[in-house]
């Protein structure tokens, strides 16, 4: 299957600082990337959908000014957590796909290994 | 979106088959049934998907009920590496934006 990487795999930062997480599709061009957040013992929660060259679409309740998403190329999307606070500590996971315009229900998403963010 | 219901947890013995059920009584005719799994501290990975007919691949089999209101993911011989959370997800054929909405999933533990 296709490979998606994330960097860094873990990060510890002080409250009030900003943290950038990169998501790369290594062997395919991903027109669409997704960002998820997962708290301990909980399921993945979709934060936003990112299409290459356009603004991200955020899910209800996700602050777009706090979680900045950039998808400048077909192989790279970044998530910046601005002014991070301890409640932002979580496991952040990206996924990538090239959805078909028709029949998107059969598309496979390829997930990165995740980035564990700890805000002190 | 149509919802799925899965048991919170299941146990299995190593090298025995495992049947992971999923109920989706409100499934529509154009919904595909997808399964993903998430190993501890990793991102999810695709397992299998189907529409009406049973499906097999190198990882698992998917058995879909005739009325499509339920499905079962079958791991033919569980290994310790199969211990994970398994998610059953419905995706419309015309899946808007391609996004996946995860439920709570089933946490599978495998005993040696």
PDB file of C-alpha atoms in Angstrom:
ATOM      1  CA  UNK A   1       0.000   0.000   0.000  1.00  0.00           C
ATOM      2  CA  UNK A   2       0.898   3.644  -0.265  1.00  0.00           C
ATOM      3  CA  UNK A   3       3.131   5.228   2.355  1.00  0.00           C
ATOM      4  CA  UNK A   4       2.360   8.341   4.355  1.00  0.00           C
ATOM      5  CA  UNK A   5       4.856   9.810   6.776  1.00  0.00           C
ATOM      6  CA  UNK A   6       4.511  12.330   9.570  1.00  0.00           C
ATOM      7  CA  UNK A   7       7.108  14.479  11.211  1.00  0.00           C
ATOM      8  CA  UNK A   8       7.802  14.748  14.028  1.00  0.00           C
ATOM      9  CA  UNK A   9       6.595  11.513  15.592  1.00  0.00           C
ATOM     10  CA  UNK A  10       6.390  13.235  18.945  1.00  0.00           C
ATOM     11  CA  UNK A  11       6.858  16.755  20.253  1.00  0.00           C
ATOM     12  CA  UNK A  12       6.827  18.414  23.645  1.00  0.00           C
ATOM     13  CA  UNK A  13       6.326  22.138  23.804  1.00  0.00           C
ATOM     14  CA  UNK A  14       5.574  24.874  26.277  1.00  0.00           C
ATOM     15  CA  UNK A  15       2.150  26.419  26.598  1.00  0.00           C
ATOM     16  CA  UNK A  16       1.704  29.356  24.249  1.00  0.00           C
ATOM     17  CA  UNK A  17       4.090  28.175  21.567  1.00  0.00           C
ATOM     18  CA  UNK A  18       3.176  26.986  18.085  1.00  0.00           C
ATOM     19  CA  UNK A  19       3.915  23.562  16.704  1.00  0.00           C
ATOM     20  CA  UNK A  20       3.996  22.457  13.064  1.00  0.00           C
ATOM     21  CA  UNK A  21       3.323  18.877  12.020  1.00  0.00           C
ATOM     22  CA  UNK A  22       4.122  17.677   8.507  1.00  0.00           C
ATOM     23  CA  UNK A  23       2.311  14.984   6.575  1.00  0.00           C
ATOM     24  CA  UNK A  24       3.851  13.606   3.390  1.00  0.00           C
ATOM     25  CA  UNK A  25       2.634  11.094   0.846  1.00  0.00           C
ATOM     26  CA  UNK A  26       5.830   9.366  -0.207  1.00  0.00           C
ATOM     27  CA  UNK A  27       4.886   7.389  -3.280  1.00  0.00           C
ATOM     28  CA  UNK A  28       1.721   8.923  -4.658  1.00  0.00           C
ATOM     29  CA  UNK A  29       0.159  12.281  -5.258  1.00  0.00           C
ATOM     30  CA  UNK A  30      -2.492  13.048  -2.707  1.00  0.00           C
ATOM     31  CA  UNK A  31      -5.053  15.529  -3.895  1.00  0.00           C
ATOM     32  CA  UNK A  32      -6.792  15.296  -0.549  1.00  0.00           C
ATOM     33  CA  UNK A  33      -5.398  14.980   2.939  1.00  0.00           C
ATOM     34  CA  UNK A  34      -7.222  14.731   6.217  1.00  0.00           C
ATOM     35  CA  UNK A  35      -6.258  15.627   9.754  1.00  0.00           C
ATOM     36  CA  UNK A  36      -7.571  13.718  12.744  1.00  0.00           C
ATOM     37  CA  UNK A  37      -7.116  14.083  16.472  1.00  0.00           C
ATOM     38  CA  UNK A  38      -7.310  11.246  18.960  1.00  0.00           C
ATOM     39  CA  UNK A  39      -7.439  11.493  22.726  1.00  0.00           C
ATOM     40  CA  UNK A  40      -6.468   8.514  24.898  1.00  0.00           C
ATOM     41  CA  UNK A  41      -8.943   5.635  24.771  1.00  0.00           C
ATOM     42  CA  UNK A  42     -11.091   7.497  22.258  1.00  0.00           C
ATOM     43  CA  UNK A  43     -11.745   7.168  18.563  1.00  0.00           C
ATOM     44  CA  UNK A  44     -10.348   9.370  15.833  1.00  0.00           C
ATOM     45  CA  UNK A  45     -12.076  12.685  15.355  1.00  0.00           C
ATOM     46  CA  UNK A  46     -11.858  14.314  11.935  1.00  0.00           C
ATOM     47  CA  UNK A  47     -10.604  17.877  12.219  1.00  0.00           C
ATOM     48  CA  UNK A  48     -10.364  19.049   8.635  1.00  0.00           C
ATOM     49  CA  UNK A  49     -10.160  18.120   4.981  1.00  0.00           C
ATOM     50  CA  UNK A  50      -7.352  19.625   2.973  1.00  0.00           C
ATOM     51  CA  UNK A  51      -7.354  19.813  -0.820  1.00  0.00           C
ATOM     52  CA  UNK A  52      -4.188  20.747  -2.651  1.00  0.00           C
ATOM     53  CA  UNK A  53      -4.105  24.397  -3.584  1.00  0.00           C
ATOM     54  CA  UNK A  54      -7.265  25.395  -1.758  1.00  0.00           C
ATOM     55  CA  UNK A  55      -8.374  26.292   1.717  1.00  0.00           C
ATOM     56  CA  UNK A  56      -9.051  23.522   4.184  1.00  0.00           C
ATOM     57  CA  UNK A  57     -12.575  22.603   5.195  1.00  0.00           C
ATOM     58  CA  UNK A  58     -12.906  22.351   8.946  1.00  0.00           C
ATOM     59  CA  UNK A  59     -15.352  20.168  10.822  1.00  0.00           C
ATOM     60  CA  UNK A  60     -17.844  21.803  13.108  1.00  0.00           C
ATOM     61  CA  UNK A  61     -16.302  22.874  16.387  1.00  0.00           C
ATOM     62  CA  UNK A  62     -12.712  22.952  15.136  1.00  0.00           C
ATOM     63  CA  UNK A  63     -11.131  26.400  15.336  1.00  0.00           C
ATOM     64  CA  UNK A  64      -9.558  27.212  12.001  1.00  0.00           C
ATOM     65  CA  UNK A  65      -7.472  30.033  13.449  1.00  0.00           C
ATOM     66  CA  UNK A  66      -5.980  27.692  16.007  1.00  0.00           C
ATOM     67  CA  UNK A  67      -5.322  24.742  13.735  1.00  0.00           C
ATOM     68  CA  UNK A  68      -3.778  26.136  10.565  1.00  0.00           C
ATOM     69  CA  UNK A  69      -3.650  23.746   7.648  1.00  0.00           C
ATOM     70  CA  UNK A  70      -1.638  24.235   4.493  1.00  0.00           C
ATOM     71  CA  UNK A  71      -1.653  21.859   1.533  1.00  0.00           C
ATOM     72  CA  UNK A  72       0.728  23.561  -0.863  1.00  0.00           C
ATOM     73  CA  UNK A  73       1.723  20.527  -2.900  1.00  0.00           C
ATOM     74  CA  UNK A  74       0.369  17.133  -3.865  1.00  0.00           C
ATOM     75  CA  UNK A  75       2.668  15.409  -1.411  1.00  0.00           C
ATOM     76  CA  UNK A  76       2.741  17.710   1.614  1.00  0.00           C
ATOM     77  CA  UNK A  77       0.222  19.055   4.085  1.00  0.00           C
ATOM     78  CA  UNK A  78       1.063  20.786   7.338  1.00  0.00           C
ATOM     79  CA  UNK A  79      -0.920  21.322  10.510  1.00  0.00           C
ATOM     80  CA  UNK A  80       0.176  24.144  12.797  1.00  0.00           C
ATOM     81  CA  UNK A  81      -1.215  24.228  16.294  1.00  0.00           C
ATOM     82  CA  UNK A  82      -0.985  27.880  17.263  1.00  0.00           C
ATOM     83  CA  UNK A  83      -0.645  29.061  20.857  1.00  0.00           C
ATOM     84  CA  UNK A  84      -0.828  25.501  22.098  1.00  0.00           C
ATOM     85  CA  UNK A  85      -2.299  24.766  25.514  1.00  0.00           C
ATOM     86  CA  UNK A  86      -2.298  21.586  27.599  1.00  0.00           C
ATOM     87  CA  UNK A  87      -5.794  20.693  26.356  1.00  0.00           C
ATOM     88  CA  UNK A  88      -4.344  20.493  22.839  1.00  0.00           C
ATOM     89  CA  UNK A  89      -2.186  17.565  23.922  1.00  0.00           C
ATOM     90  CA  UNK A  90      -3.286  14.694  21.746  1.00  0.00           C
ATOM     91  CA  UNK A  91      -2.341  12.216  19.034  1.00  0.00           C
ATOM     92  CA  UNK A  92      -2.586  13.909  15.647  1.00  0.00           C
ATOM     93  CA  UNK A  93      -2.952  11.684  12.596  1.00  0.00           C
ATOM     94  CA  UNK A  94      -3.052  12.589   8.937  1.00  0.00           C
ATOM     95  CA  UNK A  95      -4.277  10.563   6.020  1.00  0.00           C
ATOM     96  CA  UNK A  96      -3.969  10.966   2.297  1.00  0.00           C
ATOM     97  CA  UNK A  97      -5.936   9.857  -0.692  1.00  0.00           C
ATOM     98  CA  UNK A  98      -6.673  10.647  -4.298  1.00  0.00           C
ATOM     99  CA  UNK A  99     -10.451  10.433  -4.355  1.00  0.00           C
ATOM    100  CA  UNK A 100     -12.246   9.809  -7.548  1.00  0.00           C
ATOM    101  CA  UNK A 101     -14.937  12.266  -8.462  1.00  0.00           C
ATOM    102  CA  UNK A 102     -17.366   9.394  -8.883  1.00  0.00           C
ATOM    103  CA  UNK A 103     -17.264   6.299  -6.767  1.00  0.00           C
ATOM    104  CA  UNK A 104     -15.436   7.966  -3.923  1.00  0.00           C
ATOM    105  CA  UNK A 105     -16.977   5.513  -1.533  1.00  0.00           C
ATOM    106  CA  UNK A 106     -14.490   2.899  -2.664  1.00  0.00           C
ATOM    107  CA  UNK A 107     -11.371   4.995  -2.157  1.00  0.00           C
ATOM    108  CA  UNK A 108      -8.746   3.859   0.309  1.00  0.00           C
ATOM    109  CA  UNK A 109      -7.223   6.291   2.752  1.00  0.00           C
ATOM    110  CA  UNK A 110      -3.607   5.884   3.744  1.00  0.00           C
ATOM    111  CA  UNK A 111      -2.729   6.990   7.226  1.00  0.00           C
ATOM    112  CA  UNK A 112       0.435   8.360   8.700  1.00  0.00           C
ATOM    113  CA  UNK A 113       1.929   6.935  11.894  1.00  0.00           C
ATOM    114  CA  UNK A 114       0.712   9.868  13.982  1.00  0.00           C
ATOM    115  CA  UNK A 115       2.332  12.663  15.990  1.00  0.00           C
ATOM    116  CA  UNK A 116       2.009  12.764  19.743  1.00  0.00           C
ATOM    117  CA  UNK A 117       1.851  16.332  20.988  1.00  0.00           C
ATOM    118  CA  UNK A 118       2.372  17.121  24.652  1.00  0.00           C
ATOM    119  CA  UNK A 119       1.901  20.688  25.797  1.00  0.00           C
ATOM    120  CA  UNK A 120       3.342  21.508  29.194  1.00  0.00           C
TER     121      UNK A 120
ATOM    122  CA  UNK B   1     -24.516   9.315   7.467  1.00  0.00           C
ATOM    123  CA  UNK B   2     -25.668   5.827   8.387  1.00  0.00           C
ATOM    124  CA  UNK B   3     -24.229   4.583  11.679  1.00  0.00           C
ATOM    125  CA  UNK B   4     -22.565   1.349  12.673  1.00  0.00           C
ATOM    126  CA  UNK B   5     -22.681  -0.556  15.950  1.00  0.00           C
ATOM    127  CA  UNK B   6     -19.809  -2.742  17.107  1.00  0.00           C
ATOM    128  CA  UNK B   7     -19.031  -4.502  20.379  1.00  0.00           C
ATOM    129  CA  UNK B   8     -16.594  -2.501  22.493  1.00  0.00           C
ATOM    130  CA  UNK B   9     -14.179  -5.374  22.906  1.00  0.00           C
ATOM    131  CA  UNK B  10     -13.536  -8.986  21.979  1.00  0.00           C
ATOM    132  CA  UNK B  11     -11.003 -11.592  22.928  1.00  0.00           C
ATOM    133  CA  UNK B  12      -9.443 -14.273  20.822  1.00  0.00           C
ATOM    134  CA  UNK B  13      -6.861 -16.980  21.147  1.00  0.00           C
ATOM    135  CA  UNK B  14      -3.830 -16.986  18.933  1.00  0.00           C
ATOM    136  CA  UNK B  15      -4.154 -19.002  15.713  1.00  0.00           C
ATOM    137  CA  UNK B  16      -7.934 -19.264  16.040  1.00  0.00           C
ATOM    138  CA  UNK B  17     -10.419 -17.541  13.730  1.00  0.00           C
ATOM    139  CA  UNK B  18     -11.983 -14.290  14.836  1.00  0.00           C
ATOM    140  CA  UNK B  19     -15.356 -12.966  13.750  1.00  0.00           C
ATOM    141  CA  UNK B  20     -15.839  -9.255  14.333  1.00  0.00           C
ATOM    142  CA  UNK B  21     -19.471  -8.200  13.891  1.00  0.00           C
ATOM    143  CA  UNK B  22     -20.840  -4.869  12.739  1.00  0.00           C
ATOM    144  CA  UNK B  23     -24.473  -3.816  12.613  1.00  0.00           C
ATOM    145  CA  UNK B  24     -25.580  -1.167  10.161  1.00  0.00           C
ATOM    146  CA  UNK B  25     -29.346  -1.432  10.013  1.00  0.00           C
ATOM    147  CA  UNK B  26     -29.791   1.991   8.361  1.00  0.00           C
ATOM    148  CA  UNK B  27     -27.375   1.311   5.516  1.00  0.00           C
ATOM    149  CA  UNK B  28     -28.446   2.678   2.161  1.00  0.00           C
ATOM    150  CA  UNK B  29     -28.159   0.888  -1.140  1.00  0.00           C
ATOM    151  CA  UNK B  30     -25.103   2.871  -2.206  1.00  0.00           C
ATOM    152  CA  UNK B  31     -23.115   2.588   1.032  1.00  0.00           C
ATOM    153  CA  UNK B  32     -19.864   0.663   0.917  1.00  0.00           C
ATOM    154  CA  UNK B  33     -18.755  -1.174   4.050  1.00  0.00           C
ATOM    155  CA  UNK B  34     -15.149  -0.426   4.957  1.00  0.00           C
ATOM    156  CA  UNK B  35     -12.986  -1.860   7.696  1.00  0.00           C
ATOM    157  CA  UNK B  36      -9.895  -0.214   9.080  1.00  0.00           C
ATOM    158  CA  UNK B  37      -7.804  -1.217  12.053  1.00  0.00           C
ATOM    159  CA  UNK B  38      -5.539   0.714  14.361  1.00  0.00           C
ATOM    160  CA  UNK B  39      -2.660  -0.982  16.087  1.00  0.00           C
ATOM    161  CA  UNK B  40      -1.516   0.540  19.390  1.00  0.00           C
ATOM    162  CA  UNK B  41       0.105   3.964  19.008  1.00  0.00           C
ATOM    163  CA  UNK B  42      -0.159   3.886  15.216  1.00  0.00           C
ATOM    164  CA  UNK B  43      -2.341   5.384  12.531  1.00  0.00           C
ATOM    165  CA  UNK B  44      -5.173   3.252  11.153  1.00  0.00           C
ATOM    166  CA  UNK B  45      -4.673   0.975   8.183  1.00  0.00           C
ATOM    167  CA  UNK B  46      -7.099  -0.222   5.568  1.00  0.00           C
ATOM    168  CA  UNK B  47      -8.266  -3.803   5.902  1.00  0.00           C
ATOM    169  CA  UNK B  48     -11.032  -4.484   3.407  1.00  0.00           C
ATOM    170  CA  UNK B  49     -14.216  -3.136   1.882  1.00  0.00           C
ATOM    171  CA  UNK B  50     -17.267  -4.469   0.079  1.00  0.00           C
ATOM    172  CA  UNK B  51     -20.724  -3.629  -1.187  1.00  0.00           C
ATOM    173  CA  UNK B  52     -22.886  -6.740  -1.459  1.00  0.00           C
ATOM    174  CA  UNK B  53     -20.760  -9.789  -2.123  1.00  0.00           C
ATOM    175  CA  UNK B  54     -18.347 -11.388   0.299  1.00  0.00           C
ATOM    176  CA  UNK B  55     -14.770 -10.241  -0.193  1.00  0.00           C
ATOM    177  CA  UNK B  56     -11.417 -11.814   0.514  1.00  0.00           C
ATOM    178  CA  UNK B  57      -7.930 -10.387   0.573  1.00  0.00           C
ATOM    179  CA  UNK B  58      -4.627 -11.305   2.129  1.00  0.00           C
ATOM    180  CA  UNK B  59      -5.542  -9.720   5.445  1.00  0.00           C
ATOM    181  CA  UNK B  60      -9.107 -10.819   6.037  1.00  0.00           C
ATOM    182  CA  UNK B  61     -12.503 -11.775   4.676  1.00  0.00           C
ATOM    183  CA  UNK B  62     -15.637  -9.712   4.761  1.00  0.00           C
ATOM    184  CA  UNK B  63     -18.982 -11.474   4.995  1.00  0.00           C
ATOM    185  CA  UNK B  64     -21.974  -9.278   4.212  1.00  0.00           C
ATOM    186  CA  UNK B  65     -25.489 -10.290   5.195  1.00  0.00           C
ATOM    187  CA  UNK B  66     -27.987 -10.690   2.389  1.00  0.00           C
ATOM    188  CA  UNK B  67     -30.011  -7.711   3.621  1.00  0.00           C
ATOM    189  CA  UNK B  68     -26.776  -5.774   4.146  1.00  0.00           C
ATOM    190  CA  UNK B  69     -27.835  -4.743   7.625  1.00  0.00           C
ATOM    191  CA  UNK B  70     -24.832  -6.411   9.168  1.00  0.00           C
ATOM    192  CA  UNK B  71     -21.391  -7.613   8.221  1.00  0.00           C
ATOM    193  CA  UNK B  72     -18.599  -9.632   9.775  1.00  0.00           C
ATOM    194  CA  UNK B  73     -14.882  -9.195   9.451  1.00  0.00           C
ATOM    195  CA  UNK B  74     -13.149 -12.540   9.614  1.00  0.00           C
ATOM    196  CA  UNK B  75      -9.524 -13.008  10.575  1.00  0.00           C
ATOM    197  CA  UNK B  76      -8.843 -16.612   9.688  1.00  0.00           C
ATOM    198  CA  UNK B  77      -5.963 -17.178  12.103  1.00  0.00           C
ATOM    199  CA  UNK B  78      -5.436 -14.487  14.676  1.00  0.00           C
ATOM    200  CA  UNK B  79      -1.894 -13.585  15.582  1.00  0.00           C
ATOM    201  CA  UNK B  80      -0.621 -11.390  18.376  1.00  0.00           C
ATOM    202  CA  UNK B  81       0.001  -8.707  15.758  1.00  0.00           C
ATOM    203  CA  UNK B  82      -3.717  -8.582  15.034  1.00  0.00           C
ATOM    204  CA  UNK B  83      -4.418  -7.045  18.443  1.00  0.00           C
ATOM    205  CA  UNK B  84      -5.909  -3.685  17.471  1.00  0.00           C
ATOM    206  CA  UNK B  85      -9.050  -1.583  17.373  1.00  0.00           C
ATOM    207  CA  UNK B  86     -11.155  -2.535  14.353  1.00  0.00           C
ATOM    208  CA  UNK B  87     -13.437   0.063  12.836  1.00  0.00           C
ATOM    209  CA  UNK B  88     -16.415  -0.655  10.614  1.00  0.00           C
ATOM    210  CA  UNK B  89     -17.290   2.416   8.530  1.00  0.00           C
ATOM    211  CA  UNK B  90     -19.981   3.070   5.941  1.00  0.00           C
ATOM    212  CA  UNK B  91     -19.078   5.221   2.973  1.00  0.00           C
ATOM    213  CA  UNK B  92     -21.575   6.393   0.371  1.00  0.00           C
ATOM    214  CA  UNK B  93     -20.672   5.668  -3.222  1.00  0.00           C
ATOM    215  CA  UNK B  94     -20.742   9.379  -3.869  1.00  0.00           C
ATOM    216  CA  UNK B  95     -18.588   9.928  -0.794  1.00  0.00           C
ATOM    217  CA  UNK B  96     -18.468  13.631  -0.328  1.00  0.00           C
ATOM    218  CA  UNK B  97     -14.867  14.670  -0.079  1.00  0.00           C
ATOM    219  CA  UNK B  98     -13.751  11.151   0.690  1.00  0.00           C
ATOM    220  CA  UNK B  99     -13.757  11.642   4.440  1.00  0.00           C
ATOM    221  CA  UNK B 100     -14.011   8.805   6.945  1.00  0.00           C
ATOM    222  CA  UNK B 101     -16.058   9.127  10.113  1.00  0.00           C
ATOM    223  CA  UNK B 102     -14.813   6.744  12.790  1.00  0.00           C
ATOM    224  CA  UNK B 103     -17.044   5.198  15.433  1.00  0.00           C
ATOM    225  CA  UNK B 104     -15.792   3.602  18.631  1.00  0.00           C
ATOM    226  CA  UNK B 105     -14.688   0.353  17.037  1.00  0.00           C
ATOM    227  CA  UNK B 106     -13.978  -3.038  18.608  1.00  0.00           C
ATOM    228  CA  UNK B 107     -10.823  -3.534  20.605  1.00  0.00           C
ATOM    229  CA  UNK B 108      -9.533  -6.996  19.835  1.00  0.00           C
ATOM    230  CA  UNK B 109      -7.143  -8.663  22.237  1.00  0.00           C
ATOM    231  CA  UNK B 110      -5.342 -11.847  21.261  1.00  0.00           C
ATOM    232  CA  UNK B 111      -4.139 -14.272  23.876  1.00  0.00           C
ATOM    233  CA  UNK B 112      -1.126 -16.495  23.245  1.00  0.00           C
TER     234      UNK B 112
END
